[in-house]
Structures are given as C-alpha cells and as structure tokens.
C-alpha positions as a printed Julia matrix, in Angstrom:
138×3 Matrix{Float64}:
 21.07  -19.98  -1.13
 18.66  -22.14  -3.09
 15.14  -21.0   -3.92
 13.76  -23.56  -1.45
 16.04  -22.28   1.33
 15.03  -18.7    0.59
 11.34  -19.62   0.62
 11.73  -21.52   3.89
 13.5   -18.57   5.51
 10.81  -16.15   4.34
  8.1   -18.49   5.65
  9.84  -18.76   9.03
 10.17  -14.97   9.24
  6.51  -14.58   8.33
  5.51  -16.98  11.12
  7.47  -14.9   13.65
  5.94  -11.61  12.6
  2.43  -13.12  12.44
  2.82  -14.44  15.99
  3.8   -10.93  17.09
  0.93   -9.26  15.18
 -1.62  -11.69  16.64
 -0.38  -11.0   20.17
 -0.57   -7.26  19.51
 -4.15   -7.57  18.19
 -5.15   -9.51  21.32
 -3.42   -7.01  23.62
 -1.4    -9.88  25.09
  1.55   -7.97  26.54
  3.34  -11.09  27.82
  3.18  -12.68  24.36
  4.32   -9.44  22.72
  7.35   -9.17  25.02
  8.15  -12.85  24.45
  8.51  -12.11  20.72
 11.45   -9.76  21.38
 15.02  -11.06  21.39
 17.03  -10.25  24.54
 19.25   -8.07  22.34
 16.28   -6.33  20.68
 17.11   -2.88  19.33
 14.52   -0.24  18.45
 15.31    2.55  15.99
 12.84    5.39  16.47
 12.85    8.15  13.86
 11.73   11.69  14.36
 12.67   14.86  16.16
 11.25   14.04  19.57
 12.8    13.05  22.89
 12.4     9.3   22.22
 13.99    9.43  18.75
 17.17    7.42  18.34
 18.4     3.92  19.0
 17.3     1.98  22.08
 19.62   -1.02  22.36
 18.72   -4.04  24.47
 15.29   -5.37  25.37
 14.95   -3.35  28.62
 15.83   -0.05  26.91
 13.55   -0.73  23.94
 10.64   -1.74  26.19
 11.16    1.37  28.32
 11.02    3.58  25.21
  7.88    1.82  23.96
  6.21    2.15  27.37
  7.08    5.85  27.6
  5.78    6.42  24.07
  2.49    4.71  24.96
  2.16    6.7   28.18
  2.78   10.03  26.47
  0.62    9.43  23.39
 -2.24    7.28  24.7
 -1.67    4.98  21.74
 -4.07    2.16  20.94
 -3.91   -0.31  18.09
 -6.75    0.21  15.61
 -5.78   -2.53  13.15
 -2.98   -4.61  11.74
 -3.27   -3.77   8.05
 -0.71   -6.22   6.7
  2.22   -8.45   7.55
  4.84   -9.63   5.1
  8.29  -11.17   5.14
 11.25  -12.01   2.99
 14.57  -13.72   3.62
 16.06  -10.83   5.6
 13.22   -8.67   6.91
  9.63   -8.85   8.09
  7.14   -5.99   8.11
  4.01   -5.04  10.03
  1.82   -2.22   8.77
 -0.44   -1.0   11.55
 -2.89    1.81  12.19
 -2.78    3.27  15.68
 -4.97    5.82  17.44
 -3.31    8.52  19.53
 -4.93   10.73  22.15
 -2.69   12.58  24.57
 -5.36   15.01  25.71
 -4.18   17.77  23.37
 -4.02   15.98  20.02
 -6.1    13.11  18.64
 -5.2    11.27  15.44
 -4.93    7.93  13.67
 -1.59    7.2   11.99
 -0.37    4.35   9.84
  2.99    2.98  10.97
  5.42    0.65   9.23
  7.56   -1.53  11.48
 10.45   -3.24   9.7
 12.01   -6.12  11.63
 15.18   -8.14  11.44
 14.64  -11.61  12.89
 17.22  -13.77  14.67
 16.76  -17.05  16.53
 13.03  -16.99  15.78
 12.58  -13.65  17.59
 12.33   -9.98  16.66
 15.93   -8.75  16.91
 15.76   -5.22  15.53
 13.04   -2.76  14.49
 13.0     0.36  12.36
  9.78    2.27  12.98
  8.44    4.6   10.27
  5.38    6.8   10.8
  3.2     8.02   7.92
  2.97   11.41   9.64
  6.23   11.93  11.5
  5.61   15.65  12.2
  2.35   14.72  13.94
  4.14   12.12  16.1
  6.75   14.75  16.98
  3.97   17.16  18.01
  2.2    14.46  20.07
  5.37   13.91  22.05
  6.18   17.61  22.35
  2.9    18.45  24.08
  2.61   15.4   26.31
C-alpha cells in the first residue's frame, strides 16, 4: 500500500468515527445506530453479566441498551477521536449513576471499520472493577 493510499484510508476511517462521535454528542440515537454495520460485533471486557462478545447488530444494541439501563450512563464528553489504516478510536468520559454508585469513567472504544461503517468494537474501561461493581448492584 502506498503512503497516499494509507493516508486516504486513515482519513476515511477518521470521517466514520467522527460522524459517530458527533451523533453520540448530540444524543442522536438514529444516527448512532446508522453508524453500525449490520454485522457489528461488540467485545465487552470485564467480569460482569454483559462481558463477552455480542455478535450482530441486534445483539450488540441489546447489550448496549441493557448496559445503559443498568448503569444510568450519560456521555460527559468525547475527549478524542483518532484513526489509522486499520482501526479508529474514540476516547470518551461517561457518567454512571445506578442509584447505588455514582462515578465518571474514561472509556476507550477501538473500532474496526468496514464499508464505511463501524464493524467491530473493543471497549476498554479505565476502571473496569468499578464497571463490574456498577453492573453487580444494578
């Protein structure tokens, strides 16, 4: 791959992840969902009931919805977006309040992009034990 091709691919991936981040900041659920590939797969780390791989857009969306319901999560800020030839990244700060625990946590979402859409995500929390506790008490 030439340097120009690599730069073009990175720019295209950055445009995809920026579109997603902007929709997330606006709270535009329809636009967020439209950013996901039909074969979207979510890899959730941790030692909680939602940890694991959620393959397919419906399964991934169901896991995300359940996580939101159980943690009362709200986006505080998109801290950064970046992309290369193979991956794109969003660094976000989210606020959690499930009635028993309240906290802000930075999260790193690493995406693989295909067909101009988010195809796969690996989610990494700065405080995984806290996330596990949030889900254990909800």
